[in-house]
Every structure is written in structure tokens, then in C-alpha cells.
mmCIF file of C-alpha atoms in Angstrom:
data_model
loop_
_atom_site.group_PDB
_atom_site.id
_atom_site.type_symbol
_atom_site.label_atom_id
_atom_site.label_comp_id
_atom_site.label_asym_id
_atom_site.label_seq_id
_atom_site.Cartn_x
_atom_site.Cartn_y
_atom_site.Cartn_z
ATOM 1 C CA UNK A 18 99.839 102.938 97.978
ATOM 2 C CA UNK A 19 102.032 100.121 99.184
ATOM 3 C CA UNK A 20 104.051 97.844 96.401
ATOM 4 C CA UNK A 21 105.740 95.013 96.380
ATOM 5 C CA UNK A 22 109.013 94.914 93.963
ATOM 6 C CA UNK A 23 110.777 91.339 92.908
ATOM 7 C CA UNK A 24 113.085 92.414 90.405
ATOM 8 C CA UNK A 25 114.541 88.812 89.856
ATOM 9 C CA UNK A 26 112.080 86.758 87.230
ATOM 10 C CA UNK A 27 114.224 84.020 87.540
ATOM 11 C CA UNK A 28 117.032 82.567 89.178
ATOM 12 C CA UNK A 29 119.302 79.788 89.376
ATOM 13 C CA UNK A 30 121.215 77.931 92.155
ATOM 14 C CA UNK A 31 123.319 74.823 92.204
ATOM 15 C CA UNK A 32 122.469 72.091 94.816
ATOM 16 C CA UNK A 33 124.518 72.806 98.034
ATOM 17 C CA UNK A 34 125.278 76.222 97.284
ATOM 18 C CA UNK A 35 123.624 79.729 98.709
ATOM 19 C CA UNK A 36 120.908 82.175 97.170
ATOM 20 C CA UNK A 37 119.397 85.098 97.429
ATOM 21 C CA UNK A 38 116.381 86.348 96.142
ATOM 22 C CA UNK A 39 116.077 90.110 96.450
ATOM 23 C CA UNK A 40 112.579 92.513 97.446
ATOM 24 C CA UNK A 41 111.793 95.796 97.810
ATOM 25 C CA UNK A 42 108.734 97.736 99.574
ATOM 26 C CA UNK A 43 107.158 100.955 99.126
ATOM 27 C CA UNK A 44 104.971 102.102 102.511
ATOM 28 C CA UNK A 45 104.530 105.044 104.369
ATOM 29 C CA UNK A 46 103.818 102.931 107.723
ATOM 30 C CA UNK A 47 105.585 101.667 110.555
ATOM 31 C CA UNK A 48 103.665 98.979 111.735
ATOM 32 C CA UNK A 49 103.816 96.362 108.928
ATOM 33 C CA UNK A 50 105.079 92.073 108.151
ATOM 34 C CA UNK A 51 106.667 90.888 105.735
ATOM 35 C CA UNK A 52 106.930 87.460 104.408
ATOM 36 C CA UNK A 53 108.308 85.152 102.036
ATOM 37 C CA UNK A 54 106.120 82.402 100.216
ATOM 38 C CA UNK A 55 107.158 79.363 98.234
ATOM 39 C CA UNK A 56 105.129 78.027 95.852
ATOM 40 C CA UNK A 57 106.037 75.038 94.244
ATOM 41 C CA UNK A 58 104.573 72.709 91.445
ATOM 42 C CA UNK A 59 101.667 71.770 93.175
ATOM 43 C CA UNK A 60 100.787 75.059 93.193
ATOM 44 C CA UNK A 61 100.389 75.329 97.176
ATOM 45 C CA UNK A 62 101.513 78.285 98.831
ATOM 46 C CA UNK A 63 103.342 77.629 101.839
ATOM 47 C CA UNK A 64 105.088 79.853 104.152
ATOM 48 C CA UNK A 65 108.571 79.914 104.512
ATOM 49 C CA UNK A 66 109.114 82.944 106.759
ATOM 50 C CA UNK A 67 107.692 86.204 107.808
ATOM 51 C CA UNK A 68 109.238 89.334 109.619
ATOM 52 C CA UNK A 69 107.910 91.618 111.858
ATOM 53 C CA UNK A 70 109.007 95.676 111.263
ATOM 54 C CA UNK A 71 109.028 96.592 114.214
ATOM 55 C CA UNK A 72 111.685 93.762 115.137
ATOM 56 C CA UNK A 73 115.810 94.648 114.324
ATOM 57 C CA UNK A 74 116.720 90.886 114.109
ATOM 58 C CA UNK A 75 116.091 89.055 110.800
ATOM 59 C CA UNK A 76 114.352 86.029 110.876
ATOM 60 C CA UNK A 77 115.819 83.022 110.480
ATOM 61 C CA UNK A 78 114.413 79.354 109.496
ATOM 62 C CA UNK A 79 116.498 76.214 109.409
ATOM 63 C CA UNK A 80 118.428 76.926 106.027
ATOM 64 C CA UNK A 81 115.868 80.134 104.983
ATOM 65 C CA UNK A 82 117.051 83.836 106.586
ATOM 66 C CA UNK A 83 116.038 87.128 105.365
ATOM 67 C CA UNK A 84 118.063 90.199 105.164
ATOM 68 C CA UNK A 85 115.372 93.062 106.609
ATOM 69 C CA UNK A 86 116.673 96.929 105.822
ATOM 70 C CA UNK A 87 113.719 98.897 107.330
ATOM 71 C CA UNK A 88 115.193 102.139 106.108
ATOM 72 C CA UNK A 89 116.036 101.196 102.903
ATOM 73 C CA UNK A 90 112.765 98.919 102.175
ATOM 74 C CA UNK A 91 114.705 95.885 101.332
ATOM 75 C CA UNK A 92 113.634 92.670 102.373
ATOM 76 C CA UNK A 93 115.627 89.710 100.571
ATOM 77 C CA UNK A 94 115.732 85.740 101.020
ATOM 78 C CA UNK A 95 118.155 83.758 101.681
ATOM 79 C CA UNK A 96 118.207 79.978 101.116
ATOM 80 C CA UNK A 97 121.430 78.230 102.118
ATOM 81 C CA UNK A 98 122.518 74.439 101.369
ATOM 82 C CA UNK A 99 120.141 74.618 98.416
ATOM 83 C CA UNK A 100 118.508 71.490 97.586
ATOM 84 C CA UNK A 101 116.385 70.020 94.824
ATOM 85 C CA UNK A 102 113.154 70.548 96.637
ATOM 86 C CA UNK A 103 113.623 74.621 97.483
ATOM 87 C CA UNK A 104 113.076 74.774 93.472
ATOM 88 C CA UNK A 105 109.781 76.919 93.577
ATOM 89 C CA UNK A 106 108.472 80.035 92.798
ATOM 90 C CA UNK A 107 108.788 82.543 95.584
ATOM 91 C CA UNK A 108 107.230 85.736 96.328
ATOM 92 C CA UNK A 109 107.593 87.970 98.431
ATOM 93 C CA UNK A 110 104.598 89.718 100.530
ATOM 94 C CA UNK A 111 103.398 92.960 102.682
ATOM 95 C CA UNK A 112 100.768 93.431 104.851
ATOM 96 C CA UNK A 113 99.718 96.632 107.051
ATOM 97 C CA UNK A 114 99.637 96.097 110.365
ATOM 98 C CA UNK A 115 96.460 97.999 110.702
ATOM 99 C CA UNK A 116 92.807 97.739 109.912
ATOM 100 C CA UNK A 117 93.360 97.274 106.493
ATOM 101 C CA UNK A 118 94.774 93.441 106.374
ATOM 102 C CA UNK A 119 95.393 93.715 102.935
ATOM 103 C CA UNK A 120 98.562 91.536 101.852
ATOM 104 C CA UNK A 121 99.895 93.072 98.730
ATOM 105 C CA UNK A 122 102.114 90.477 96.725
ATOM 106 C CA UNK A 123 105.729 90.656 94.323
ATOM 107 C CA UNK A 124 105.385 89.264 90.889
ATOM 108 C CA UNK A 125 107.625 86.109 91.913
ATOM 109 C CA UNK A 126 111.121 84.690 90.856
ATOM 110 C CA UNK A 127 111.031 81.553 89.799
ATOM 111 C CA UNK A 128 113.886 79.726 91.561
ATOM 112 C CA UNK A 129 115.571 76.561 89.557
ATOM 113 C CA UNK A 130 118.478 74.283 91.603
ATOM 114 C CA UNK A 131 120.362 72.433 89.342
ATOM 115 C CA UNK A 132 121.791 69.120 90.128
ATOM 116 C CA UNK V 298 93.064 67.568 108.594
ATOM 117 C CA UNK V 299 92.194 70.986 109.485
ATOM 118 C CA UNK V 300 92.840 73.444 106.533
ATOM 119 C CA UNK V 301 90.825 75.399 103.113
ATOM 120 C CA UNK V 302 89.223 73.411 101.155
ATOM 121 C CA UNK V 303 88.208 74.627 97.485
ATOM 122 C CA UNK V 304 86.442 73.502 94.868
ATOM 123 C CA UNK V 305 86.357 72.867 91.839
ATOM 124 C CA UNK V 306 90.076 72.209 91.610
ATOM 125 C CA UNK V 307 89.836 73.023 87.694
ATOM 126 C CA UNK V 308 86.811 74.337 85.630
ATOM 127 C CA UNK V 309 86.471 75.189 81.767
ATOM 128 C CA UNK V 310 83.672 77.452 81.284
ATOM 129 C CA UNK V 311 82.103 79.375 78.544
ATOM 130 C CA UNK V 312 81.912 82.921 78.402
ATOM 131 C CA UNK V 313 78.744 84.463 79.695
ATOM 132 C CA UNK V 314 78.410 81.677 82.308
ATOM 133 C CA UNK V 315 77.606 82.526 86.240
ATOM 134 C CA UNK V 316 80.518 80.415 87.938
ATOM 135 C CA UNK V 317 80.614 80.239 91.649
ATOM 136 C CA UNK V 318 83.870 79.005 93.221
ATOM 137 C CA UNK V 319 83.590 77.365 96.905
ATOM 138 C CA UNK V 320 86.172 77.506 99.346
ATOM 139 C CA UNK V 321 85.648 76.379 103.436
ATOM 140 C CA UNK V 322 88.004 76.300 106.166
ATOM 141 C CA UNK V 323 87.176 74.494 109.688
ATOM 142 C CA UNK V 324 89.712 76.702 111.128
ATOM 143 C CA UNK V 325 87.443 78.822 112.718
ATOM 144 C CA UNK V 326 89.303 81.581 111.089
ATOM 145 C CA UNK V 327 87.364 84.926 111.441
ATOM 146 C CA UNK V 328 89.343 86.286 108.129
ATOM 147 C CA UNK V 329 89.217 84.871 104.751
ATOM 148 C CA UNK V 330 90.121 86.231 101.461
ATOM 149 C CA UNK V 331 90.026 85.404 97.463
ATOM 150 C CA UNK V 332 92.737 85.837 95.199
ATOM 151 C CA UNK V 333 93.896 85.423 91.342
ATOM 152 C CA UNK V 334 97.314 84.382 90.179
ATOM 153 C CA UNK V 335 97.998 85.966 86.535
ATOM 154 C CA UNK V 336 102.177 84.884 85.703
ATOM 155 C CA UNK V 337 103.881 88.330 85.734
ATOM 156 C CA UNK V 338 101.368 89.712 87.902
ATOM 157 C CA UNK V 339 101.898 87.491 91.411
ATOM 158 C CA UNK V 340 98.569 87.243 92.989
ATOM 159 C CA UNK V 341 96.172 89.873 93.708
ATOM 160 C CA UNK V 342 93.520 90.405 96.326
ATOM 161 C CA UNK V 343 89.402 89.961 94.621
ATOM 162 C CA UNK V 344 87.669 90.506 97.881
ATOM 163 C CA UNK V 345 87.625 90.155 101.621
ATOM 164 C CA UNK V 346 86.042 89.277 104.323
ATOM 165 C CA UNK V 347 87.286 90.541 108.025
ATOM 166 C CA UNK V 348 84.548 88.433 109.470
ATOM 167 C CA UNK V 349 81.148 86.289 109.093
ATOM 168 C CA UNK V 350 78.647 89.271 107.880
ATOM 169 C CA UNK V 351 81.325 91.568 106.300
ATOM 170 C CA UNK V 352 82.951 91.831 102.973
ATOM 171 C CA UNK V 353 84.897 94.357 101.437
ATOM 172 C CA UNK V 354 86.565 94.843 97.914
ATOM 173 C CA UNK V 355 90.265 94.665 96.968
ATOM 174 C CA UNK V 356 92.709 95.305 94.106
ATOM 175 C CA UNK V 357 90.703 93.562 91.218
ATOM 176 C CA UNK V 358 87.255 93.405 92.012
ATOM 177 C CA UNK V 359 84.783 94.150 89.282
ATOM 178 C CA UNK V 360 83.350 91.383 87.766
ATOM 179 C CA UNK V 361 83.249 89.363 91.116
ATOM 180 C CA UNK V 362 81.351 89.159 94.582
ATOM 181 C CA UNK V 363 81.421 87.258 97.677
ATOM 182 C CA UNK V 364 79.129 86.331 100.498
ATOM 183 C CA UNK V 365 80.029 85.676 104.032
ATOM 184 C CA UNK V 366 76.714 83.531 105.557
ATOM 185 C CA UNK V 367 79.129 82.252 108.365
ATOM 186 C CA UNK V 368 82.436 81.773 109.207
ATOM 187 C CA UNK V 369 83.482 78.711 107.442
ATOM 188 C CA UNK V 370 81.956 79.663 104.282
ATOM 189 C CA UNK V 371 83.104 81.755 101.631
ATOM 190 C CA UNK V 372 82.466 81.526 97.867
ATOM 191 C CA UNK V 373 83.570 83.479 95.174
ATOM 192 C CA UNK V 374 80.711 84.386 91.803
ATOM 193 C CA UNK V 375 81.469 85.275 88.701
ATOM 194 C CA UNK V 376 78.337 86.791 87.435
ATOM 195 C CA UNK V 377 78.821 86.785 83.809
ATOM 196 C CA UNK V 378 82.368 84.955 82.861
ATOM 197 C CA UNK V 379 84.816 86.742 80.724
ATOM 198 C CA UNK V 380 87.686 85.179 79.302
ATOM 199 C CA UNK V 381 89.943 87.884 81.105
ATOM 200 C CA UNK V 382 88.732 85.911 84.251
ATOM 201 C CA UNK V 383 90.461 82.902 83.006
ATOM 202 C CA UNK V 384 93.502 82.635 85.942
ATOM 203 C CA UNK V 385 93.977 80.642 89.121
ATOM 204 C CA UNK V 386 92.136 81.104 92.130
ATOM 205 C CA UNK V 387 93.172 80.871 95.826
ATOM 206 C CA UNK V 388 91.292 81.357 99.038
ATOM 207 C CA UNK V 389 92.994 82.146 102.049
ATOM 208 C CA UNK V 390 91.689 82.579 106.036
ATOM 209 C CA UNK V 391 93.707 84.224 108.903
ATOM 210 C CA UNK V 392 92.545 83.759 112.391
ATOM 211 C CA UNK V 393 92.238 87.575 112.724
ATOM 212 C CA UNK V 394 92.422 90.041 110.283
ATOM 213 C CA UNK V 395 94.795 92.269 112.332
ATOM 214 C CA UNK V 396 98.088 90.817 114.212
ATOM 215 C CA UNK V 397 100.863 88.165 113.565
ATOM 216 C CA UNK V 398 98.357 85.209 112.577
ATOM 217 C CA UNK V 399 99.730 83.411 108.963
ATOM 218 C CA UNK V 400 97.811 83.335 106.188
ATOM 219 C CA UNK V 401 96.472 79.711 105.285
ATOM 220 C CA UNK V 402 95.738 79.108 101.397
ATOM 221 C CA UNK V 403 93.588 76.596 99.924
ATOM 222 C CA UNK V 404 94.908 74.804 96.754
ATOM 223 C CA UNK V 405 93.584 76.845 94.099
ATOM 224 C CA UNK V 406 91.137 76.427 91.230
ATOM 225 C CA UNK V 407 92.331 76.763 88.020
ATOM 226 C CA UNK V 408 89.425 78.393 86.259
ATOM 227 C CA UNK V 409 89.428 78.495 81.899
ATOM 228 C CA UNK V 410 87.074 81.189 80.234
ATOM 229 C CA UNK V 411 86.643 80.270 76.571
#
């Protein structure tokens, strides 16, 4: 069965600076996306960026790039230029490219910027 | 504004009470989904539906069902409320269930079993 591993509960950033929040998958398939979510306050969840496996170059978006290791399972956020806004909870998601359409979440690190 | 609408956005209910949660999208979206948020536990998939007609179960399903009438459509029932149902609730539609399309999510309903 596919998991999703966020070993971080929390973190903590000051404003300006650069983060990353670390996540590790467990599949047996090839053909899988992977994605980051922020959710903040409001309790929306909003994407922030998603990678494709079968795709070598890590995504990148505005201040928000991921480091993608396909062979070691490692998929980890990072959020540069921090600012008071990014301060969220983020997890971190996988879905089979397949049939199955299931996306299987991380427990979440709460991320705090300090001023 | 096109986008998943849910409601209620917060209910308290008392144990033993059928609860149905609504959620619609006027995305078109053929794929829509229902998930709880438990802190520690990230959110977790209730049920699924790949398209109008279809449903199928997912991590944490007992104690809930779903309809899928049409496509916009898409409520969530909790038969019999326990308070281990007490958590927050998101519905969530994909254009397709298979390929790059992004998940949308609806607000949430924060749902209180007493």
C-alpha cells in the first residue's frame, strides 16, 4: 500500500530566509504525482505545486521548488524568501497514476515564519 | 465564481443523529471525492466517486455513504452519528479521475458529535 511520510510536525522559519519541509513515499509504481498543499487558517486547501514522476526536472513555483528523488522516494518543499503569509500547514500528497485516483495524504507540518 | 460549494460550514450534532453533508461543484468535474481531517492524521479519503452513477469506498469508510444522482451533486450521510465522526470535512472534484487535472477542495464543514 502506498504512504505518505512528513516527519516534520512543525517547523519554523524567519521572514526572508529559506525552508524546507521534507516527504517521503512508499509505492511500488511508476506512473504516479506528487504534490504539495498549503493549508492555512481559513482552512482552504490550496495547491502550491505538484510533480509529475515520470518528469527528471523539479518543479518550480515563483519562491516554492521541490526537491524530487524518484529512487530514493523523497519529495521535499522548498519555500524561499519566506514571508508572513507562507505560515500554513502543509502536506504533502500521492496519487497513482492509474485507475485508482486515490490521493493518499502526509500528516502535515505546521509551518510558523516569525517576524 | 466557479468552485465546491459545501454546506453546512459547521454543525453540532447529537449522537445517533442521520447528518447529511452537501457539497456541489459547477465545474463540470466528472470526479469528486469526501474527506476527513483528524490533526495527526492529515486527511483521509471517505468515499469516491469517478463519475455521475458510480461510487466507490476509500480509507475510512464505515459509518458513511454517498450518492452520485449527477455530476454536480455529491453529499456525504452519516447514518447514525458517532462522536468518533466528530472531524472536518472536505469535498474535492477533479475533472477526470485519471491524468494531471488538480484537485479542487471545497471549504470544509466542521462537523461536532456530542
Amino acid at each position: 500500500a502506498q504512504t505518505v511520510t512528513q516527519s516534520q510536525p512543525e517547523m519554523s522559519v524567519q521572514e526572508a530566509e529559506t525552508v524546507t519541509l521534507s516527504c517521503t513515499y512508499d509505492t511500488s509504481e511508476s506512473d504516479y504525482y506528487l504534490f504539495w498543499y498549503k493549508q492555512p487558517p481559513s482552512r482552504q486547501m490550496i495547491l502550491v505545486i505538484r510533480q509529475e514522476a515520470y518528469k527528471q526536472q523539479n518543479a518550480t513555483e515563483n519562491r516554492f521548488s521541490v526537491n524530487f528523488q524518484k529512487a530514493a522516494k523523497s519529495f521535499s518543499l522548498k519555500i524561499s524568501d519566506s514571508q508572513l503569509g507562507d505560515a500554513a500547514m502543509y502536506f504533502c500528497a500521492y496519487r497513482f497514476g492509474g485507475a485508482t485516483n486515490k490521493l493518499i495524504f502526509g500528516t502535515g507540518t505546521l509551518l510558523a515564519v516569525q517576524p | 465564481i466557479a468552485g465546491i460549494t459545501q454546506a453546512p460550514t459547521s454543525q453540532i450534532l447529537a449522537a445517533g443523529r442521520r447528518m447529511t453533508l452537501r457539497c456541489t461543484q459547477d465545474m463540470r468535474h466528472n470526479a469528486m471525492y469526501w474527506y476527513r481531517q483528524d490533526l495527526g492524521l492529515g486527511l483521509r479519503l471517505i468515499h469516491y466517486s469517478n463519475t455521475a452513477g458510480t461510487t466507490g469506498k476509500g480509507e475510512v469508510p464505515d459509518g458513511y455513504s454517498v450518492s452520485r444522482a449527477n455530476t454536480d451533486d455529491f453529499p456525504l450521510t452519516l447514518a447514525s452519528a458517532v462522536p468518533s465522526q466528530t472531524s472536518v470535512y472536505f469535498c474535492a472534484s477533479r475533472r477526470a479521475p485519471q491524468g494531471e487535472s488538480p484537485l479542487h477542495f471545497g471549504n470544509g464543514t466542521r462537523l461536532t458529535v456530542t
